[in-house]
CSV table of C-alpha atoms in Angstrom, one decimal:
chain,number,residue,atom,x,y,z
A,525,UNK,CA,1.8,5.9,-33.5
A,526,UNK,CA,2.3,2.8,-31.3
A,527,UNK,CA,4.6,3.7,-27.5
A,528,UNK,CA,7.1,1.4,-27.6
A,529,UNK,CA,7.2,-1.2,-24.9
A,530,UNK,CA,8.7,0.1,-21.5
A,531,UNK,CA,12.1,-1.7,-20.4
A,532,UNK,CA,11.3,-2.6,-16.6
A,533,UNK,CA,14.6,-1.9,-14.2
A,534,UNK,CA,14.3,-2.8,-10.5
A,535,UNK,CA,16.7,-1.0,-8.5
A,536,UNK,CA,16.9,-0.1,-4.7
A,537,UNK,CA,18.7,3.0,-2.6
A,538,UNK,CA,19.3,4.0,0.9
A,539,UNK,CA,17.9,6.8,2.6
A,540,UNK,CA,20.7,7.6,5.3
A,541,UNK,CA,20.0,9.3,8.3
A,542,UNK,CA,22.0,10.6,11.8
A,543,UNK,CA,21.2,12.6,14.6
A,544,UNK,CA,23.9,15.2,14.8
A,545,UNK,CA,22.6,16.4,18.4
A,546,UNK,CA,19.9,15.2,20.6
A,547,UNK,CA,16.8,17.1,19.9
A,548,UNK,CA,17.6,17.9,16.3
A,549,UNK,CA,15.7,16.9,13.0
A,550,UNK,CA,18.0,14.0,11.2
A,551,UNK,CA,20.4,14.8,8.6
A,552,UNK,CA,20.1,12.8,5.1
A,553,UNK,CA,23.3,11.8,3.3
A,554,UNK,CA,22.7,13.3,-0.2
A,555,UNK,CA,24.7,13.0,-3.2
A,556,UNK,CA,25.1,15.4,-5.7
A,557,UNK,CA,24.9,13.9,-9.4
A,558,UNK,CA,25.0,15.2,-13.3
A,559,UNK,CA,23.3,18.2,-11.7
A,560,UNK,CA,21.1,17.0,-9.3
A,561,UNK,CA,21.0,16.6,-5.8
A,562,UNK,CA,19.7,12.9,-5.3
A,563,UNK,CA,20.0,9.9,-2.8
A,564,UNK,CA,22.1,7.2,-3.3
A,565,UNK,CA,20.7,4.2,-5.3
A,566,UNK,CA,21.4,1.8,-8.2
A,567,UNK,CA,20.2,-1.3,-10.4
A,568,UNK,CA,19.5,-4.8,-8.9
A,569,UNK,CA,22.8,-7.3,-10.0
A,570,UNK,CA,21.7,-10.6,-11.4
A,571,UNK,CA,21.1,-12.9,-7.9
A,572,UNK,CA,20.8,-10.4,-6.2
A,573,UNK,CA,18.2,-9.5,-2.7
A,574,UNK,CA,16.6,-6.2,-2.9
A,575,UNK,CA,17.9,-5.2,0.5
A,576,UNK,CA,21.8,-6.2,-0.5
A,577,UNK,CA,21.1,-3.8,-3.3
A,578,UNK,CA,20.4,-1.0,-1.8
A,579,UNK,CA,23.2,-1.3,0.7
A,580,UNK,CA,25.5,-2.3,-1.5
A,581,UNK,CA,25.1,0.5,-3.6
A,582,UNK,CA,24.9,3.1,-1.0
A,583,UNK,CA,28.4,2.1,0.1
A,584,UNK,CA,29.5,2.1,-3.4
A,585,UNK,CA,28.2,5.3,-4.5
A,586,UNK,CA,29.6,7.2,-1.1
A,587,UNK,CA,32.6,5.3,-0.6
A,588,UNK,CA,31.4,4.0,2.9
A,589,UNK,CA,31.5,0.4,4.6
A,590,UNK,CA,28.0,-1.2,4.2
A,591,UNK,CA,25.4,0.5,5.8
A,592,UNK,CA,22.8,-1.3,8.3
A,593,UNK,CA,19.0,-1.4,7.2
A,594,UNK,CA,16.7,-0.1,9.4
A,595,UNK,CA,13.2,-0.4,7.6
A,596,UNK,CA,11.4,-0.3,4.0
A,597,UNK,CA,10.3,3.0,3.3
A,598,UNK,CA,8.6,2.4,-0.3
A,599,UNK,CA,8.9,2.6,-3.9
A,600,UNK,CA,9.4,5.2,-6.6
A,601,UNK,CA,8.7,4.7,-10.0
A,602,UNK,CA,9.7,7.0,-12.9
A,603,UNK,CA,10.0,6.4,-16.8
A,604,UNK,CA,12.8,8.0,-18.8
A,605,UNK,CA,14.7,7.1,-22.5
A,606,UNK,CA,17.8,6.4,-23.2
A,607,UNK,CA,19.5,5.0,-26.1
A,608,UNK,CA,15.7,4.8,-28.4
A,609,UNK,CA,14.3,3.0,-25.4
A,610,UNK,CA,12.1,3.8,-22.5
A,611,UNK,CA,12.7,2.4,-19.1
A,612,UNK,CA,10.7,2.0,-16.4
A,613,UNK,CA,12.1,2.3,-13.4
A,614,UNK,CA,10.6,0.7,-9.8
A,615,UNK,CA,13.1,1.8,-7.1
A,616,UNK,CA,12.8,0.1,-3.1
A,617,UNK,CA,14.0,2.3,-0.6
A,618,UNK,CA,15.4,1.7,3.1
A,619,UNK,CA,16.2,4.0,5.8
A,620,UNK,CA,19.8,3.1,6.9
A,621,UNK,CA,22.6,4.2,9.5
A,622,UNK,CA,26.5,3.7,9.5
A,623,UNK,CA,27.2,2.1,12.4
A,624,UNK,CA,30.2,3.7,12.8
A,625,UNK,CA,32.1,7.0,11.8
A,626,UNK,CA,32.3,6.9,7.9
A,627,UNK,CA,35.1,8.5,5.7
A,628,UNK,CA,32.9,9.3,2.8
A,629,UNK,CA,33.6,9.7,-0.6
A,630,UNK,CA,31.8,10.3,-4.0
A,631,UNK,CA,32.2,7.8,-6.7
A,632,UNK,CA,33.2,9.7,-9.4
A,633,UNK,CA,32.9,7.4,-12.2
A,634,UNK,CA,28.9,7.5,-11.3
A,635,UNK,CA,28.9,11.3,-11.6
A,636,UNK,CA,28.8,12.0,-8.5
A,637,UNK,CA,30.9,14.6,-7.5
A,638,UNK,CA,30.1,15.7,-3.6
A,639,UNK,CA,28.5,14.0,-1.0
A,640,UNK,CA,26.7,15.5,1.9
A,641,UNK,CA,24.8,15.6,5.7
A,642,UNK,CA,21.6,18.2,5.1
A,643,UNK,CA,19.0,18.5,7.7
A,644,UNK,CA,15.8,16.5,6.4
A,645,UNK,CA,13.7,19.6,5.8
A,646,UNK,CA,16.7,21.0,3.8
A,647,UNK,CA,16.8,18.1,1.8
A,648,UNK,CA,13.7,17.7,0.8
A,649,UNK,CA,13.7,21.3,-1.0
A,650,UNK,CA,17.4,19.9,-2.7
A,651,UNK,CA,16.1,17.0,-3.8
A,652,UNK,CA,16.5,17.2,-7.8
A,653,UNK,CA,13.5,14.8,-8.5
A,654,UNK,CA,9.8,15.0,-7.3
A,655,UNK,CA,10.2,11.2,-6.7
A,656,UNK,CA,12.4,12.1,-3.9
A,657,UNK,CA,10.8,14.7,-2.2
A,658,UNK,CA,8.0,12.0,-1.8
A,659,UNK,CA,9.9,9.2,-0.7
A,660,UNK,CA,11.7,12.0,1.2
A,661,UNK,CA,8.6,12.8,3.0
A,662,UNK,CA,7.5,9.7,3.6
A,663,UNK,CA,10.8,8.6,5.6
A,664,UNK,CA,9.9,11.7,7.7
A,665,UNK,CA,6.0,11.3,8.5
């Protein structure tokens, strides 16, 4: 039996980060999603940069102002179906700070229903997706 082709997707995300007191590991802005704890992140728009992407969507996705980039951490790529296809999706991921105090809140109509500050070592056991531990870990080397 033939796979059937995979259905590429390029998206990008944001891993967020603060210092809540000098000394202290960072804190990761997670979302909590269809019942998984995950980092913000969505599909590339049609003329779109890679780097607007993933900003743009972590200020959609956690009702913020647009985040600044602070550098490329890497990719993630994962397969899954949907609809009788499979998609292969290639996810670039920045590091990222608010530059000021944020009012955050979760986009609903994305499934997200809570969003929240956990220390980095905390959020690498949360994370919902082995992906994300990884990319996770590799923020924090």
């Amino acid at each position: 039996m033939n796979k059937p082709p995979v259905e590429p997707i390029t998206a990008a995300g944001g891993i967020i980060f603060r210092f809540s007191r000098a000394g202290a590991e960072p804190e990761i802005l997670m979302i909590f999603r269809n019942g998984y704890w995950d980092l913000p992140k969505g599909k590339l728009e049609p003329g779109e940069d890679i780097e607007s992407c993933a900003a743009r969507e972590v200020s959609e996705e956690v009702g913020s102002g647009v985040p600044a980039i602070v550098k490329n951490i890497g990719t993630t790529y994962h397969e899954y179906p949907e609809k009788n296809k499979t998609f292969g999706k290639t996810t670039y991921w920045y590091s990222m700070i608010f530059t000021k105090e944020e009012q955050l809140e979760p986009q609903e109509e994305e499934g997200i229903k809570q969003v929240e500050w956990v220390p980095i070592t905390e959020a690498i056991q949360k994370a919902g997706f082995d992906n994300l531990k990884k990319i996770l870990r590799t923020f924090w080397q």
